[in-house]
Short mmCIF file of C-alpha atoms in Angstrom, two decimals:
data_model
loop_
_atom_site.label_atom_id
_atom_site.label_comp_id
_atom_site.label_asym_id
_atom_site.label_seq_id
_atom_site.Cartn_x
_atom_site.Cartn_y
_atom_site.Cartn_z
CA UNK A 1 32.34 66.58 143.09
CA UNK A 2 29.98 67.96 145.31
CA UNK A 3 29.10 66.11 148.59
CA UNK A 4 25.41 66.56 149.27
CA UNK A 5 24.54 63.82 151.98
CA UNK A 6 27.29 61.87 153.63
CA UNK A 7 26.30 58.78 155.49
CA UNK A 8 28.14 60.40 158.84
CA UNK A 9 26.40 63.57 158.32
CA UNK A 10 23.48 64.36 157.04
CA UNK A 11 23.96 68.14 156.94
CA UNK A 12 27.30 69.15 155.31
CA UNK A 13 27.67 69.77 151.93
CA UNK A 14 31.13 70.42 150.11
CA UNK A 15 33.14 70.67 146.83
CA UNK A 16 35.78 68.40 146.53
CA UNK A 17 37.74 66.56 143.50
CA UNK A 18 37.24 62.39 145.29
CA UNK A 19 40.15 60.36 144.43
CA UNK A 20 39.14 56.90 144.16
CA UNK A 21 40.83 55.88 147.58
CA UNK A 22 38.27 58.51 149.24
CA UNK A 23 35.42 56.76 146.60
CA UNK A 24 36.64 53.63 147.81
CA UNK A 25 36.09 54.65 151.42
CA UNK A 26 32.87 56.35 150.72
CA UNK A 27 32.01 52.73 148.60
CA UNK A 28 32.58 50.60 151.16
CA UNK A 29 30.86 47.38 151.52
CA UNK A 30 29.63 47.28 155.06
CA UNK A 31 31.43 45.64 158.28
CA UNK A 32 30.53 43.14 160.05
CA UNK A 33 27.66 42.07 157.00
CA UNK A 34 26.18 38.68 158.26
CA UNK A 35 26.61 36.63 155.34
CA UNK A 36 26.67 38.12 151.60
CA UNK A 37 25.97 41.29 149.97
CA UNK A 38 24.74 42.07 146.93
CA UNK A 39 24.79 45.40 145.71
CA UNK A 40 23.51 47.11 142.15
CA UNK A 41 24.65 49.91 139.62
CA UNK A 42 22.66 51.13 137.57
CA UNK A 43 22.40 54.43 135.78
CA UNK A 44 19.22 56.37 134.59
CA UNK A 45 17.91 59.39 132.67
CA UNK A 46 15.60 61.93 134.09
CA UNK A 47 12.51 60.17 132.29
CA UNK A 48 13.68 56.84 133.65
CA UNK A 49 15.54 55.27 130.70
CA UNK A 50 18.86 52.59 131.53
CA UNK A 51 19.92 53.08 128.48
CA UNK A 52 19.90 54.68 124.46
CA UNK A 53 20.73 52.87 121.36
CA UNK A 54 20.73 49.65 124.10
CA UNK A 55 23.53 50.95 125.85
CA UNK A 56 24.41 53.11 129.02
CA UNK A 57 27.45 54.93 127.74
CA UNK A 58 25.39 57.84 126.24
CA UNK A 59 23.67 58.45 129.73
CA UNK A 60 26.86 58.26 131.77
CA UNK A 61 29.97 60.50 132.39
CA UNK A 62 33.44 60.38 133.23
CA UNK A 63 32.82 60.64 137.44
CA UNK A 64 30.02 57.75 137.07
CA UNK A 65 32.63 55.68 135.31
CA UNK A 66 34.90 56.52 138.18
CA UNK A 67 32.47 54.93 140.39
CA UNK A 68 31.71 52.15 138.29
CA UNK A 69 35.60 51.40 138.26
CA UNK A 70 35.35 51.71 141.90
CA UNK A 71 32.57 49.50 142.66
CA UNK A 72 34.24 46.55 140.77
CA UNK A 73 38.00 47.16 142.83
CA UNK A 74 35.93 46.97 146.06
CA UNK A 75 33.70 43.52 144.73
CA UNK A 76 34.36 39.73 144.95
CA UNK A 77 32.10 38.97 142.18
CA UNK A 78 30.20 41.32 139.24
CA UNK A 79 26.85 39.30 138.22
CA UNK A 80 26.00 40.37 135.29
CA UNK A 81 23.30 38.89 132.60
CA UNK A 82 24.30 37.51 129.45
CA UNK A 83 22.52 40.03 127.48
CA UNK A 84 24.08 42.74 128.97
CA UNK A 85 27.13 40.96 128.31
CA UNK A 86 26.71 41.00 124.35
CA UNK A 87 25.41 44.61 124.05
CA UNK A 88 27.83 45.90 126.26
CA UNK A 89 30.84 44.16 124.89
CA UNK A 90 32.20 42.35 128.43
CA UNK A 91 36.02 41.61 128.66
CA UNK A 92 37.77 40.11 132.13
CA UNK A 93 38.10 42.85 135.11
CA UNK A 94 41.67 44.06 135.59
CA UNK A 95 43.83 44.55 138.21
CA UNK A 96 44.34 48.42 139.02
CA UNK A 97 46.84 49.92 141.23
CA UNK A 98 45.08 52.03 143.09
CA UNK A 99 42.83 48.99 144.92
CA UNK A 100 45.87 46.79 145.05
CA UNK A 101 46.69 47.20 148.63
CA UNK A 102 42.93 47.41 149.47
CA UNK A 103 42.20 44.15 147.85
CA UNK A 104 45.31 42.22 149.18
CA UNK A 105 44.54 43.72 152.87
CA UNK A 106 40.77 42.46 152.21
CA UNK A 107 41.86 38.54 151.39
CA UNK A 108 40.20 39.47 147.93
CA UNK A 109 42.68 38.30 144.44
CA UNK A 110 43.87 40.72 142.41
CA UNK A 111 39.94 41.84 140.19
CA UNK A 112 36.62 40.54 140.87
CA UNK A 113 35.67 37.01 139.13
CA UNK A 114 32.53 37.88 136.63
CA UNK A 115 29.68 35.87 136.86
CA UNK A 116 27.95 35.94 133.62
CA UNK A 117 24.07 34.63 134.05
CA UNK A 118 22.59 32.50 131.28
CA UNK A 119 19.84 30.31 130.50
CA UNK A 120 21.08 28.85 127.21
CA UNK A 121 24.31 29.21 127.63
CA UNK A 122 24.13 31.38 124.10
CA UNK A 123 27.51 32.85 124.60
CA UNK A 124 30.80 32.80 122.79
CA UNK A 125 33.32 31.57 124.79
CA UNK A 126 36.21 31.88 123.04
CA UNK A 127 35.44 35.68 123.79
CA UNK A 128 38.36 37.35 125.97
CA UNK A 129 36.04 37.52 129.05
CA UNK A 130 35.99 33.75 129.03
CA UNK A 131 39.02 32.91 127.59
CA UNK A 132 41.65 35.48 128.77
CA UNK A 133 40.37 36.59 132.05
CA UNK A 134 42.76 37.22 134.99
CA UNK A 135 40.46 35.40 137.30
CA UNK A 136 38.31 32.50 135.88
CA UNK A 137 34.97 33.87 134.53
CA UNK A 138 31.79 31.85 135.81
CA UNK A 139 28.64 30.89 134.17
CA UNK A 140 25.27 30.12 136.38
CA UNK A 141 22.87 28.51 135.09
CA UNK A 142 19.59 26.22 135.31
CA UNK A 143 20.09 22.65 136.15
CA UNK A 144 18.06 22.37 132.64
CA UNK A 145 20.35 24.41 130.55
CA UNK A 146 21.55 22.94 126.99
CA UNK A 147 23.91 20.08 128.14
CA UNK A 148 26.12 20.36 125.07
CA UNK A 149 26.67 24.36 125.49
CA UNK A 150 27.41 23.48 129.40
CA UNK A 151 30.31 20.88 128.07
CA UNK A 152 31.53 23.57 125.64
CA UNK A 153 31.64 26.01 128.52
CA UNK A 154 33.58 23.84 130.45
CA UNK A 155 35.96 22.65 126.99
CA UNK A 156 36.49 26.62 126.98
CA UNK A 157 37.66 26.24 130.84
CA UNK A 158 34.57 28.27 132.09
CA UNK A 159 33.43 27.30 136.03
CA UNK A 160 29.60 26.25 135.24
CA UNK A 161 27.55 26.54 138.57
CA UNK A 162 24.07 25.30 138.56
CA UNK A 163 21.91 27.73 140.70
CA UNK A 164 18.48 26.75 139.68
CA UNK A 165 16.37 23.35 139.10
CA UNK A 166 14.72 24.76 135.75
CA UNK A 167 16.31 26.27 132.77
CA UNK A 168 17.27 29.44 134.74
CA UNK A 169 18.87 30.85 137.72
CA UNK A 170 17.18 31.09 141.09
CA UNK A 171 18.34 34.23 142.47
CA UNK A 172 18.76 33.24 146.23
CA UNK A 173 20.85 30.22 145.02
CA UNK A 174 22.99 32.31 142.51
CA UNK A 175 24.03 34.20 146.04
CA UNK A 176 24.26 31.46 147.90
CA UNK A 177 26.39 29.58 145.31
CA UNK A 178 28.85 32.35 144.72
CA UNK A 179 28.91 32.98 148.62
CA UNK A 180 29.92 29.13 149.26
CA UNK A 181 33.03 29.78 146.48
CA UNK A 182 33.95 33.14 148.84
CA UNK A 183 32.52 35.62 146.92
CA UNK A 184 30.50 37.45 149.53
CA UNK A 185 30.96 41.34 148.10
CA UNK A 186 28.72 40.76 144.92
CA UNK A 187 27.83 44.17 142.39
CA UNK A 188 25.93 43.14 139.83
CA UNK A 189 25.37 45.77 136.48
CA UNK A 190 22.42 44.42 135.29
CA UNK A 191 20.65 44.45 132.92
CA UNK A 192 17.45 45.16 133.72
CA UNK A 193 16.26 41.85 133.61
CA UNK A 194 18.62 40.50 135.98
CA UNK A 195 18.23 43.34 138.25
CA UNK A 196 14.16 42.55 138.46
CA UNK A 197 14.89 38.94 139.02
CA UNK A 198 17.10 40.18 142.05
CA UNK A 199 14.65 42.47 143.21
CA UNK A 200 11.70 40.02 143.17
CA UNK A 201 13.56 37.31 144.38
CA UNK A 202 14.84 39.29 147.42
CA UNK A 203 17.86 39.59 147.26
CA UNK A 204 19.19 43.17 146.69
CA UNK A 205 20.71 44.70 149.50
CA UNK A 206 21.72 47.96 148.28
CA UNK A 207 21.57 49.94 145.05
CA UNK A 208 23.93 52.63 144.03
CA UNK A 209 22.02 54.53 141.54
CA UNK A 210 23.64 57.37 139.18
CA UNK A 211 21.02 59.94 138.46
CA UNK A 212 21.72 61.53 134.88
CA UNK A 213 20.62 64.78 133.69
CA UNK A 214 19.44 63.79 129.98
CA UNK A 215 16.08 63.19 128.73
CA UNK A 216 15.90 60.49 126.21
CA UNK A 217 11.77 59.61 125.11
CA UNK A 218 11.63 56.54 123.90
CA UNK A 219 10.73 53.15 125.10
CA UNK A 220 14.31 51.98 126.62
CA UNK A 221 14.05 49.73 129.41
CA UNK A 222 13.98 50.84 133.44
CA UNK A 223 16.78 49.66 135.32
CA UNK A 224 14.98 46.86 136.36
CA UNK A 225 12.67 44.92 134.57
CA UNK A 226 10.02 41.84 134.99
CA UNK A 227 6.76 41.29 136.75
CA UNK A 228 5.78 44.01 139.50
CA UNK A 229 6.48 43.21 142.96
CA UNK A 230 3.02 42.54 144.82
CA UNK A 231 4.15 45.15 147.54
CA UNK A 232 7.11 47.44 147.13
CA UNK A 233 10.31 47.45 148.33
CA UNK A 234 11.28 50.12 150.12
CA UNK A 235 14.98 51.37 150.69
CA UNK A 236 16.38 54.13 152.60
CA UNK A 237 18.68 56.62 151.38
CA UNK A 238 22.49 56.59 152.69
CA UNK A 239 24.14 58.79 150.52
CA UNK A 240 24.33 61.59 147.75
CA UNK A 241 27.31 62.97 145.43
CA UNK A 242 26.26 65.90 142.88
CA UNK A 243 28.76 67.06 139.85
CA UNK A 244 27.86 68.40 136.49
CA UNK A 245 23.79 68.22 137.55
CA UNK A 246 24.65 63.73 137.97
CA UNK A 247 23.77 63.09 141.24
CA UNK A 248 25.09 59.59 142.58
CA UNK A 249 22.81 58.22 145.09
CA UNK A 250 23.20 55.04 147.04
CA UNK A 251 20.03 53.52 148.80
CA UNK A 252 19.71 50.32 151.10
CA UNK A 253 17.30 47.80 151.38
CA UNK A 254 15.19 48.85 155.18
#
């Protein structure tokens, strides 16, 4: 892997094979953040497609996977929608080795809770990710969501947390609910639905976004999706990591 643009210096450039305890460095969530952070990963095709056939694997590679891996052993929480959930296949995060001391050093248990976002509650929870996770899976919701899928959820031993007075989730209060359980280091993974919401509502702090070198057509999704923000966003660039023509870019919110 080829480091193009460091955060401590702006000018080197080298080749070097990152193990994922230098990734995890280079990953870090910030010090000293004053309250929570929520970070995105996302991954896109030259012509701006998240994903073919509805999912990302045909637009990644092994190294982003290596950094997707690493983004989850350095979060408290991965927010992730409900659709993205089904298309993707979800199961529970694992434990890994190789973020074991990191974690335990950090006050964080052993893999980052998921925190699967629904409106309807339209999910089956006797599904591994909700009924076999090594740390309880949570659902947030609307305070209008289906009452009889919210008492299933629960039956199934899923943590229901209402973050919103309609049907759906309010993004500020889906922070501010998982940061009052702990859960400060959030990484969401879309999809591109929840990653608009997060963006219009505010919220995003920093996306790491992997660059891919394939060309798709089409009409797949962006990475983030919605209404257009009235004014946009802007974000400054902290770092760069080239291999194989992927670059890996991280940006955060000026």
């Amino acid at each position: 892997m080829r480091r193009l643009l460091p955060v401590t210096d702006p000018t080197a450039t080298e080749d070097h094979e990152w193990s994922l305890d230098e990734l995890a460095d280079a990953y870090a969530y910030p010090d000293g953040a004053d309250g929570p952070w929520l970070r995105a990963n996302m991954v896109s095709s030259l012509d701006g497609a998240a994903q073919h056939d509805g999912r990302s694997q045909a637009i990644s590679s092994d190294t982003d996977m290596r950094i997707f891996g690493t983004l989850r052993g350095l979060a408290d929480a991965v927010v992730v929608g409900a659709e993205t959930v089904r298309l993707e296949g979800y199961r529970p995060a694992r434990a890994r080795d190789a973020f074991a001391a990191r974690r335990a050093a950090a006050g964080q248990g052993p893999a980052p809770a998921i925190a699967v976002v629904s409106a309807s509650l339209g999910l089956d929870f006797s599904l591994p990710l909700f009924a076999e996770p090594l740390v309880p899976t949570l659902v947030l919701t609307g305070a209008e969501a289906p009452p009889d899928r919210i008492r299933e959820a629960e039956k199934a031993g899923v943590e229901v947390v209402i973050a919103g007075d309609g049907p759906g989730v309010e993004p500020a209060r889906a922070v501010r609910a998982l940061a009052e359980r702990g859960l400060t280091r959030l990484l969401t993974e879309g999809g591109p639905r929840l990653l608009g919401q997060f963006v219009a509502g505010g919220v995003l702090d920093e996306l790491c976004l992997t660059l891919s070198p394939t060309l798709t057509a089409g009409d797949a999704q962006r990475i983030a999706g919605g209404p257009a923000l009235a004014v946009p966003e802007r974000f400054a660039l902290a770092s760069v990591l080239e291999e194989a023509g992927f670059l890996f870019t991280r940006y955060r919110r000026i």
